Coordinates of N, CA and C and ligand atoms in Angstrom, one line a residue:
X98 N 0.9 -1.2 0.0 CA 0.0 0.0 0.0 C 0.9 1.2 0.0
X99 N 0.5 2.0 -0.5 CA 1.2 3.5 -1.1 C 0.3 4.7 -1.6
X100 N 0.6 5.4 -0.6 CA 0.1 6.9 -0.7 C -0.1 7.3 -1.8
X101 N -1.3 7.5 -2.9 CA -1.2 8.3 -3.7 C -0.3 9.5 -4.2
X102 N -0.6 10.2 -3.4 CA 0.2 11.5 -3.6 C 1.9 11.5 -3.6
X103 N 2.0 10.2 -2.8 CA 3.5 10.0 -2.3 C 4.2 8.8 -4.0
X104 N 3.3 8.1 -4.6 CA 3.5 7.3 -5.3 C 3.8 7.9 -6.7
X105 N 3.2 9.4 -6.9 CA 3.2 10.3 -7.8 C 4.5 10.8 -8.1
X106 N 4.9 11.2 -7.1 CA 5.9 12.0 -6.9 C 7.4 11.0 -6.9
X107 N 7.2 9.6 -6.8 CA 8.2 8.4 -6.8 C 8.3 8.9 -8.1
X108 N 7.0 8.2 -8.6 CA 7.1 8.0 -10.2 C 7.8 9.1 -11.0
X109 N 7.7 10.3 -10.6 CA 8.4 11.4 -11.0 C 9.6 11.6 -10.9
X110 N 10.2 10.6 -9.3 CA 11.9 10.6 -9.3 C 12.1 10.1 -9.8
X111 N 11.9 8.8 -10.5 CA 12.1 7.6 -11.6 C 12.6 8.5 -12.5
X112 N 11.6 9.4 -12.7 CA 11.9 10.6 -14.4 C 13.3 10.9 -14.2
X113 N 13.4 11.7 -12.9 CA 14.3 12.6 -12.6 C 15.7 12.2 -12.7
X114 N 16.0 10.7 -12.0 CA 16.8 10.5 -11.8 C 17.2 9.7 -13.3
X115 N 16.8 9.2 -14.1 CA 17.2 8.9 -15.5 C 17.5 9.9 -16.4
X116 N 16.5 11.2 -15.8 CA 17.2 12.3 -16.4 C 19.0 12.8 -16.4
X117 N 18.8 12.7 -15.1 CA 20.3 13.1 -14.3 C 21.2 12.0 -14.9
X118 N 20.8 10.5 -15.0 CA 21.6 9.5 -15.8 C 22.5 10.1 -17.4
X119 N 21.0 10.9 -18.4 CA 21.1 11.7 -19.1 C 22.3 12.6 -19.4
X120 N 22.3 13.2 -18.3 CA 23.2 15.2 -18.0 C 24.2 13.9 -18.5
X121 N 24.5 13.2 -17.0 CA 26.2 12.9 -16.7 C 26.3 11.9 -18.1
X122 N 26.0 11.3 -18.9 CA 26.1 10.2 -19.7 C 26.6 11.7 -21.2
X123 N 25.7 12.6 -20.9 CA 25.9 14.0 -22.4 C 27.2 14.4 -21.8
X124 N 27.7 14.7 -20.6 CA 28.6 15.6 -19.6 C 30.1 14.3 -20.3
X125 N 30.0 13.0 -20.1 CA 30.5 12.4 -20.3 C 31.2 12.6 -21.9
X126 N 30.1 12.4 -22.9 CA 30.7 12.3 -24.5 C 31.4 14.0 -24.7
X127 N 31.1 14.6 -23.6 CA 31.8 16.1 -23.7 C 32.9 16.0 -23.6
X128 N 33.5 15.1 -22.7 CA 35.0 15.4 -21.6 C 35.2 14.5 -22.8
X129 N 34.8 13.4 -23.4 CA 35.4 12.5 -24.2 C 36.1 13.2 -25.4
X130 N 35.0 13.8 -26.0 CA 35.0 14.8 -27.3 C 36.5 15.6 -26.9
X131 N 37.1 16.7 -25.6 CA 37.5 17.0 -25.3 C 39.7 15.9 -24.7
X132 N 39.1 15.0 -25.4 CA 39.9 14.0 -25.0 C 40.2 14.0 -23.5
X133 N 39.9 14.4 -22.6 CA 39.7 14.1 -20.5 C 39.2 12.7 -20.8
X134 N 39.6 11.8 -20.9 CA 39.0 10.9 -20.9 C 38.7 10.3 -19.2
X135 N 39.3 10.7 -18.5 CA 39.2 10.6 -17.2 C 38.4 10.9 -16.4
X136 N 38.0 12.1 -16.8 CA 36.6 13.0 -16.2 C 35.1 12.5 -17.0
X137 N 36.0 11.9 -18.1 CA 34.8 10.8 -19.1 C 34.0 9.8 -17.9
X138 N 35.5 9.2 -18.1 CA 35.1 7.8 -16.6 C 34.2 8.3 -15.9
X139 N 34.7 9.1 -15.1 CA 34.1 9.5 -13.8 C 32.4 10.0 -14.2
X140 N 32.2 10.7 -15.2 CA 30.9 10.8 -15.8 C 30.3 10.0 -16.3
X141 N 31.0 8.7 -16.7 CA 30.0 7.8 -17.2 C 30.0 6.6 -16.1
X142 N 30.5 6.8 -15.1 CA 30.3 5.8 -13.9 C 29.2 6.7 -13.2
X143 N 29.1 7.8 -13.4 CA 28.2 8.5 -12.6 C 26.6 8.2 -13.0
X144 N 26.2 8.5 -14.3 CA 25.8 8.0 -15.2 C 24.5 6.7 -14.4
X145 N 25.9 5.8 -14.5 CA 25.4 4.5 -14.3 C 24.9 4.3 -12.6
X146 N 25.5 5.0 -12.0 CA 24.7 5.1 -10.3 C 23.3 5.9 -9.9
X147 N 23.2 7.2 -11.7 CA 22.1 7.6 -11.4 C 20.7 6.7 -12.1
X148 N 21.3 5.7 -12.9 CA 19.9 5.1 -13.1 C 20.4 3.6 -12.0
X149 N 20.8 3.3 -11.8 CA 21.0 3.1 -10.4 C 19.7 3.6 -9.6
X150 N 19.7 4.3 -9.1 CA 19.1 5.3 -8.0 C 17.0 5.3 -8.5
X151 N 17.6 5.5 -10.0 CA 16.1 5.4 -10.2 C 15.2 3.7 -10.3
X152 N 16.2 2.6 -10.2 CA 16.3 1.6 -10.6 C 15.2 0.7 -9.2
X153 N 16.3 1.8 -7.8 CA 15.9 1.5 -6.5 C 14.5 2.0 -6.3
X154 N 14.3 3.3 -7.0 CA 12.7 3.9 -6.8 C 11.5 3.0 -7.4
X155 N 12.1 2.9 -8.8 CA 11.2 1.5 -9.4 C 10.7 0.5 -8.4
X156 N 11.8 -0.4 -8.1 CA 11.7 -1.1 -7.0 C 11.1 -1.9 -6.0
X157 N 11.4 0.1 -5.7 CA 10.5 0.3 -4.1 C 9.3 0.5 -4.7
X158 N 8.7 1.1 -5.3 CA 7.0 1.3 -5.5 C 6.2 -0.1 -6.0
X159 N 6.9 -0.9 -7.1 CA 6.7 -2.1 -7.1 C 6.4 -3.0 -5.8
X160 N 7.5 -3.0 -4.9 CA 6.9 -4.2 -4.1 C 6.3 -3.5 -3.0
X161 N 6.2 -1.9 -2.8 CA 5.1 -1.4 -2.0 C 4.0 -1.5 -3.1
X162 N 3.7 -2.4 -3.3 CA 2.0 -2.5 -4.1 C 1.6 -1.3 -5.3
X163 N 2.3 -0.6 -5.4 CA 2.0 0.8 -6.5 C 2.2 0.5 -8.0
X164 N 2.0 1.1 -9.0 CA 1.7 1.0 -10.3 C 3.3 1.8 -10.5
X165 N 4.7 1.6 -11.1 CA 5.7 2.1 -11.9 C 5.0 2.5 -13.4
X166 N 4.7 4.1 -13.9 CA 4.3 4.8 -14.8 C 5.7 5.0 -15.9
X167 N 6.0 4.5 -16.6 CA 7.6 5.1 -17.0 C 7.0 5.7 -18.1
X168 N 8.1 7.3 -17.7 CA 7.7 8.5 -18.7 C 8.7 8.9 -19.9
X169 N 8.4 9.6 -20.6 CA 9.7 10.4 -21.4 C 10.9 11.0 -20.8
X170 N 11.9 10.7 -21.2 CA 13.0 11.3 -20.3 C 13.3 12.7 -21.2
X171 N 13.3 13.9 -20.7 CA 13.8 15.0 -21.6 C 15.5 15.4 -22.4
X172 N 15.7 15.7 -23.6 CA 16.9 15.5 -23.7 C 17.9 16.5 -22.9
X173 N 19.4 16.1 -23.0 CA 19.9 17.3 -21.8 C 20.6 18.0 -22.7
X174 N 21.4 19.3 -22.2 CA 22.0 19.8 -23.2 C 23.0 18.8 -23.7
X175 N 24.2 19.3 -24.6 CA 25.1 18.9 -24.9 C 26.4 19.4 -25.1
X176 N 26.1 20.7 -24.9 CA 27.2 21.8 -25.1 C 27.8 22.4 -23.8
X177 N 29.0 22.8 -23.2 CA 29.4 23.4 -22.1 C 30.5 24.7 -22.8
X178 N 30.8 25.1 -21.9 CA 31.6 26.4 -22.2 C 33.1 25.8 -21.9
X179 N 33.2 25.3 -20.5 CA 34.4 25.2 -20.0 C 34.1 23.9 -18.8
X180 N 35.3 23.4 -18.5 CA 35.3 22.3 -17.8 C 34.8 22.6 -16.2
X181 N 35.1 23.8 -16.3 CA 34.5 24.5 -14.6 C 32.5 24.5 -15.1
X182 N 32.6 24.9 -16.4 CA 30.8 25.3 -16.6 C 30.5 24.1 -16.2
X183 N 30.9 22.3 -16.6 CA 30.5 21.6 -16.3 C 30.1 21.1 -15.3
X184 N 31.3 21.1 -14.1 CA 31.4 21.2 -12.9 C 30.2 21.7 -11.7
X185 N 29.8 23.3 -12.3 CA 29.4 24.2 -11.6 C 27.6 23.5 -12.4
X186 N 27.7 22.8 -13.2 CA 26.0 22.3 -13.8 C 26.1 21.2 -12.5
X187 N 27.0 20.6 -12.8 CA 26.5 19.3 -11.9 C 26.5 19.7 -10.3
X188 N 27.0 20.7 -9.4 CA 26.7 20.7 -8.0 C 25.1 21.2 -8.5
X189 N 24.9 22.3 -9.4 CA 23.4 23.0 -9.1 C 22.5 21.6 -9.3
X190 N 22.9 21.0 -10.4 CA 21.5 20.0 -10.4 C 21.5 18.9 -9.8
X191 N 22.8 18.9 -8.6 CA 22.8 17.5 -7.6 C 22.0 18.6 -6.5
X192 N 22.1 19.7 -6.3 CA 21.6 20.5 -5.2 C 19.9 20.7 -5.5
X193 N 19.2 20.7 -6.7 CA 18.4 20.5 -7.3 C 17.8 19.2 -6.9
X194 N 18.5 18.1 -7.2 CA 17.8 16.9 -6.9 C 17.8 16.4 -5.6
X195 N 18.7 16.7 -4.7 CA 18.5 17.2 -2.9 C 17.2 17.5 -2.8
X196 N 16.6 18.8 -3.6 CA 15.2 19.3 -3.1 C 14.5 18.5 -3.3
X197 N 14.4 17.8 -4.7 CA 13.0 16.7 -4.8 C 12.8 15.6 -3.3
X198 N 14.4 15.6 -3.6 CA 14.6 14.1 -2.3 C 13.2 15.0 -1.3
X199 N 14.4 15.9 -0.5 CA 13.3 16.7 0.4 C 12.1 16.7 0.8
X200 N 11.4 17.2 -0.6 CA 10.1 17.2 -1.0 C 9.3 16.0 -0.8
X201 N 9.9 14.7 -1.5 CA 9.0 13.7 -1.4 C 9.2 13.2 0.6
X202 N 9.9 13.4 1.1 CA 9.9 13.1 2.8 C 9.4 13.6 3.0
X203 N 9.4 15.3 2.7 CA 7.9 16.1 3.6 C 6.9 15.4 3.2
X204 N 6.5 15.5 1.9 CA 5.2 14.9 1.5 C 4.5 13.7 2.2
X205 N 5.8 12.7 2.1 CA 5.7 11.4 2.8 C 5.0 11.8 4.4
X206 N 5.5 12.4 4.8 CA 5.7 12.3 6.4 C 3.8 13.4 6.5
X207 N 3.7 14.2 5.6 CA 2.5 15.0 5.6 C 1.2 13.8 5.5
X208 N 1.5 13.0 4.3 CA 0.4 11.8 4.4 C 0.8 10.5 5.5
X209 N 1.7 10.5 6.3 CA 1.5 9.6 7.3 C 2.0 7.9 6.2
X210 N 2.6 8.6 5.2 CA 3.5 7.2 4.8 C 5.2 7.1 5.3
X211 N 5.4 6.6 6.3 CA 6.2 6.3 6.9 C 7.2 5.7 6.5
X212 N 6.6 4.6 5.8 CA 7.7 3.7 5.2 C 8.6 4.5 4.2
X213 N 7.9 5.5 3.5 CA 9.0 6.1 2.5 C 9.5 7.0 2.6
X214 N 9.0 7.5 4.3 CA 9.8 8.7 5.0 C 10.8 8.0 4.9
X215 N 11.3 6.7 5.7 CA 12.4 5.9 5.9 C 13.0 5.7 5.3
X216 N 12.4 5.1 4.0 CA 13.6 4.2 2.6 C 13.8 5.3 2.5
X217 N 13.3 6.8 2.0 CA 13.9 7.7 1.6 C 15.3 8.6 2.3
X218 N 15.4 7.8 3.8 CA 16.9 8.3 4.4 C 17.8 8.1 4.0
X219 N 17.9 6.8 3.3 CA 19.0 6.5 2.0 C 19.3 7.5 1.4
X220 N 18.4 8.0 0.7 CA 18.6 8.9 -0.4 C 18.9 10.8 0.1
X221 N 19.0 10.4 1.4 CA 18.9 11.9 2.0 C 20.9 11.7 2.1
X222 N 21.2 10.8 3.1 CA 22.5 10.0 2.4 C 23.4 10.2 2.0
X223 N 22.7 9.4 0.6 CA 22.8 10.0 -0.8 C 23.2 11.0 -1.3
X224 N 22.4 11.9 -0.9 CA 22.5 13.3 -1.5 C 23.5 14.0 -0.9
X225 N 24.2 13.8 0.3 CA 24.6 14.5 0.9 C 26.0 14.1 0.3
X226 N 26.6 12.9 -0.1 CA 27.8 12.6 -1.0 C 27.6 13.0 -2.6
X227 N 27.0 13.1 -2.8 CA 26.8 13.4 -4.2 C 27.1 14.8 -4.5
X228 N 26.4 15.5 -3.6 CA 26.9 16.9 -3.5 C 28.1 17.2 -2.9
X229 N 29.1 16.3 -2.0 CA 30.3 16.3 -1.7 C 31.3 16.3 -2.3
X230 N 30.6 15.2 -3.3 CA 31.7 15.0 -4.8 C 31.9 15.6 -5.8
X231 N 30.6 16.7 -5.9 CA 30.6 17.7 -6.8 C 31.5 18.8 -6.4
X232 N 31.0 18.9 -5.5 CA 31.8 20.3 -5.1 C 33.4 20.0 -4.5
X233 N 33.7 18.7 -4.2 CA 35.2 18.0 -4.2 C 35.9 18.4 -5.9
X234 N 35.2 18.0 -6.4 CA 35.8 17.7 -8.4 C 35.8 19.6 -8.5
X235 N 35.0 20.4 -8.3 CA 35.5 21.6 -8.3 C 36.7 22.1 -7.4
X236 N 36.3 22.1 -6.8 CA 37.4 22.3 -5.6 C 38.7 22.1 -6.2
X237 N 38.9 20.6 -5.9 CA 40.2 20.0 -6.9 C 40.5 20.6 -8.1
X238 N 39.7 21.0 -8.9 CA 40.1 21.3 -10.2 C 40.5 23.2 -10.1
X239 N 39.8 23.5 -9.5 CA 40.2 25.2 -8.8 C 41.7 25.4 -8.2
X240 N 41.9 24.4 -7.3 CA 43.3 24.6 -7.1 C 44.6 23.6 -7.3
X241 N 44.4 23.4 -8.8 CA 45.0 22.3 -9.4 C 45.1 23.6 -10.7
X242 N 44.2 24.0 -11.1 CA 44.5 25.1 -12.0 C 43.9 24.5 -13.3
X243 N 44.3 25.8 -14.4 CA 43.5 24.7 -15.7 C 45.5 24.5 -16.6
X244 N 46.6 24.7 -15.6 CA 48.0 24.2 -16.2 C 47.6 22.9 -17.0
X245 N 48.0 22.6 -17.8 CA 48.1 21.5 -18.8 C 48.5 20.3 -17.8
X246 N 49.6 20.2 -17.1 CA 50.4 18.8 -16.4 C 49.2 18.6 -15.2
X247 N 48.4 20.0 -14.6 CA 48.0 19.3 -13.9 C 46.6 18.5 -13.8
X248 N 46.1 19.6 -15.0 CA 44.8 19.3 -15.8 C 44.9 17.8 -15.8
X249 N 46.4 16.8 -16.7 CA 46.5 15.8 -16.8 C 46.7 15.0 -15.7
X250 N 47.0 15.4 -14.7 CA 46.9 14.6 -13.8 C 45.3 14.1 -12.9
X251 N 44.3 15.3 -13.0 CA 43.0 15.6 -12.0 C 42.8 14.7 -13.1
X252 N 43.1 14.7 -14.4 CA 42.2 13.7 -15.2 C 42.7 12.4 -15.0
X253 N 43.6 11.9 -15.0 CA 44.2 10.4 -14.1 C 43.3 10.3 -13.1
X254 N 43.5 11.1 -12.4 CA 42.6 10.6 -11.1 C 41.2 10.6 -10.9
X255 N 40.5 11.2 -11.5 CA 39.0 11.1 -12.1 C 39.1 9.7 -12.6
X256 N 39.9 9.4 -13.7 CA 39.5 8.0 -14.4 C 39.3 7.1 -13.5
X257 N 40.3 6.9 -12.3 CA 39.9 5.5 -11.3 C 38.8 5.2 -10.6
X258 N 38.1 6.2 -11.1 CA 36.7 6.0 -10.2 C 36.1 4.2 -11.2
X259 N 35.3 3.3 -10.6 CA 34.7 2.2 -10.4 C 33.7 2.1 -10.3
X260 N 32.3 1.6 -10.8 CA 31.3 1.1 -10.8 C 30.8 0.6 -10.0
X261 N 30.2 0.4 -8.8 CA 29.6 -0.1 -8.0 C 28.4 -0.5 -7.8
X262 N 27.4 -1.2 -8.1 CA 26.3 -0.9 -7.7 C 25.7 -1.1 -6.3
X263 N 24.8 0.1 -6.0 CA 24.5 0.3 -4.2 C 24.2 -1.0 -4.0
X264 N 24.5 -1.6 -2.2 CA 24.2 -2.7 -1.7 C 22.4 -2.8 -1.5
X265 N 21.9 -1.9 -1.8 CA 20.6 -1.2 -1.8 C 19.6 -1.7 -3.2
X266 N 20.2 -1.5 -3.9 CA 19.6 -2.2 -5.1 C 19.7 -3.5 -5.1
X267 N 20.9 -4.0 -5.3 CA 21.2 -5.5 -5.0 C 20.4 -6.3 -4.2
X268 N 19.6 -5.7 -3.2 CA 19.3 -6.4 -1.8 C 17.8 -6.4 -2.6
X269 N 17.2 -5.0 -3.0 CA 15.7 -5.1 -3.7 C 15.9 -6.2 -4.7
X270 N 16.6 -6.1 -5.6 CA 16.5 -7.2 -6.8 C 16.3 -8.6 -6.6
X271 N 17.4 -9.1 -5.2 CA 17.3 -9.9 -4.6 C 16.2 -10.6 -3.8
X272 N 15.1 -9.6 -3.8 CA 14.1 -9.9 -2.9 C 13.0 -11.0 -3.4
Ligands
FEO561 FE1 20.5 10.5 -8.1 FE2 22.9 12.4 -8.4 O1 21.4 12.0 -7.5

């Protein structure tokens, strides 16, 4: 059983977060196009945690008894100015997707669905590294400079990022 109003607004993070899969997957063939192949990685591992994320929403409304609606996903841009413009897109629209999280806990917590007050602490979490790492990759890249040697290096170390999928998903799929 699942709150109408609360099941709506899932369905809509489903959108959201395949959106965001979107940005970082366009963000990715950018840095590639740009030969960073590193900051590639790191974008297209990102990519793959945000439909991830929407993967867990699915999930959860499925085996809370609810109907999964899958919608159009909107295209993202494709174009950036500079490797900082990119940077400074991804904290706003992880800070952005913070609010929805937000949103759907008030909501939850306003209709007395409890359960997705809860699952949704994951994602509060969540959000709170996601936006760590954004604003880390800027950071780093601010006082690393846009020098060539060191550019090449932040981009080395971007590449080692790994794929993981949450122990969170795993455990739903499992169920
Ligand atoms: Fe799914 Fe980057 O938040």
């Amino acid at each position: 059983m699942i709150n109408e109003k609360v099941e709506l607004l899932l369905n809509q993070q489903v959108t959201h977060e395949l959106y965001s899969a979107q940005l970082y997957l366009s963000m990715s063939s950018w840095f590639s196009a740009k030969n960073l192949d590193g900051f590639a990685k790191w974008y297209y591992v990102q990519a793959y945690e945000e439909k991830a994320h929407s993967m867990i929403i699915y999930n959860y409304i499925i085996k809370a008894g609810g109907r999964a609606l899958i919608e159009p996903i909107k295209a993202p841009p494709h174009d950036w100015d500079s490797v900082l413009d990119v940077l400074n897109e991804t904290i706003k629209h992880e800070e952005y997707v913070t609010s929805l999280i937000y949103n759907i806990v008030d909501v939850a917590r306003q209709e007395k669905d409890f359960k997705v007050d809860q699952f949704f602490q994951w994602f509060i979490d969540e959000q709170v590294e996601e936006e760590d790492n954004a604003n880390k990759n800027k950071g780093r890249f601010e006082a690393m400079g846009m020098d060539g040697k060191a550019l090449y290096l932040l981009d080395q170390e971007m590449g080692a990022r790994v794929y993981t999928p949450p122990v969170l998903l795993t455990t739903l799929e499992a169920e």
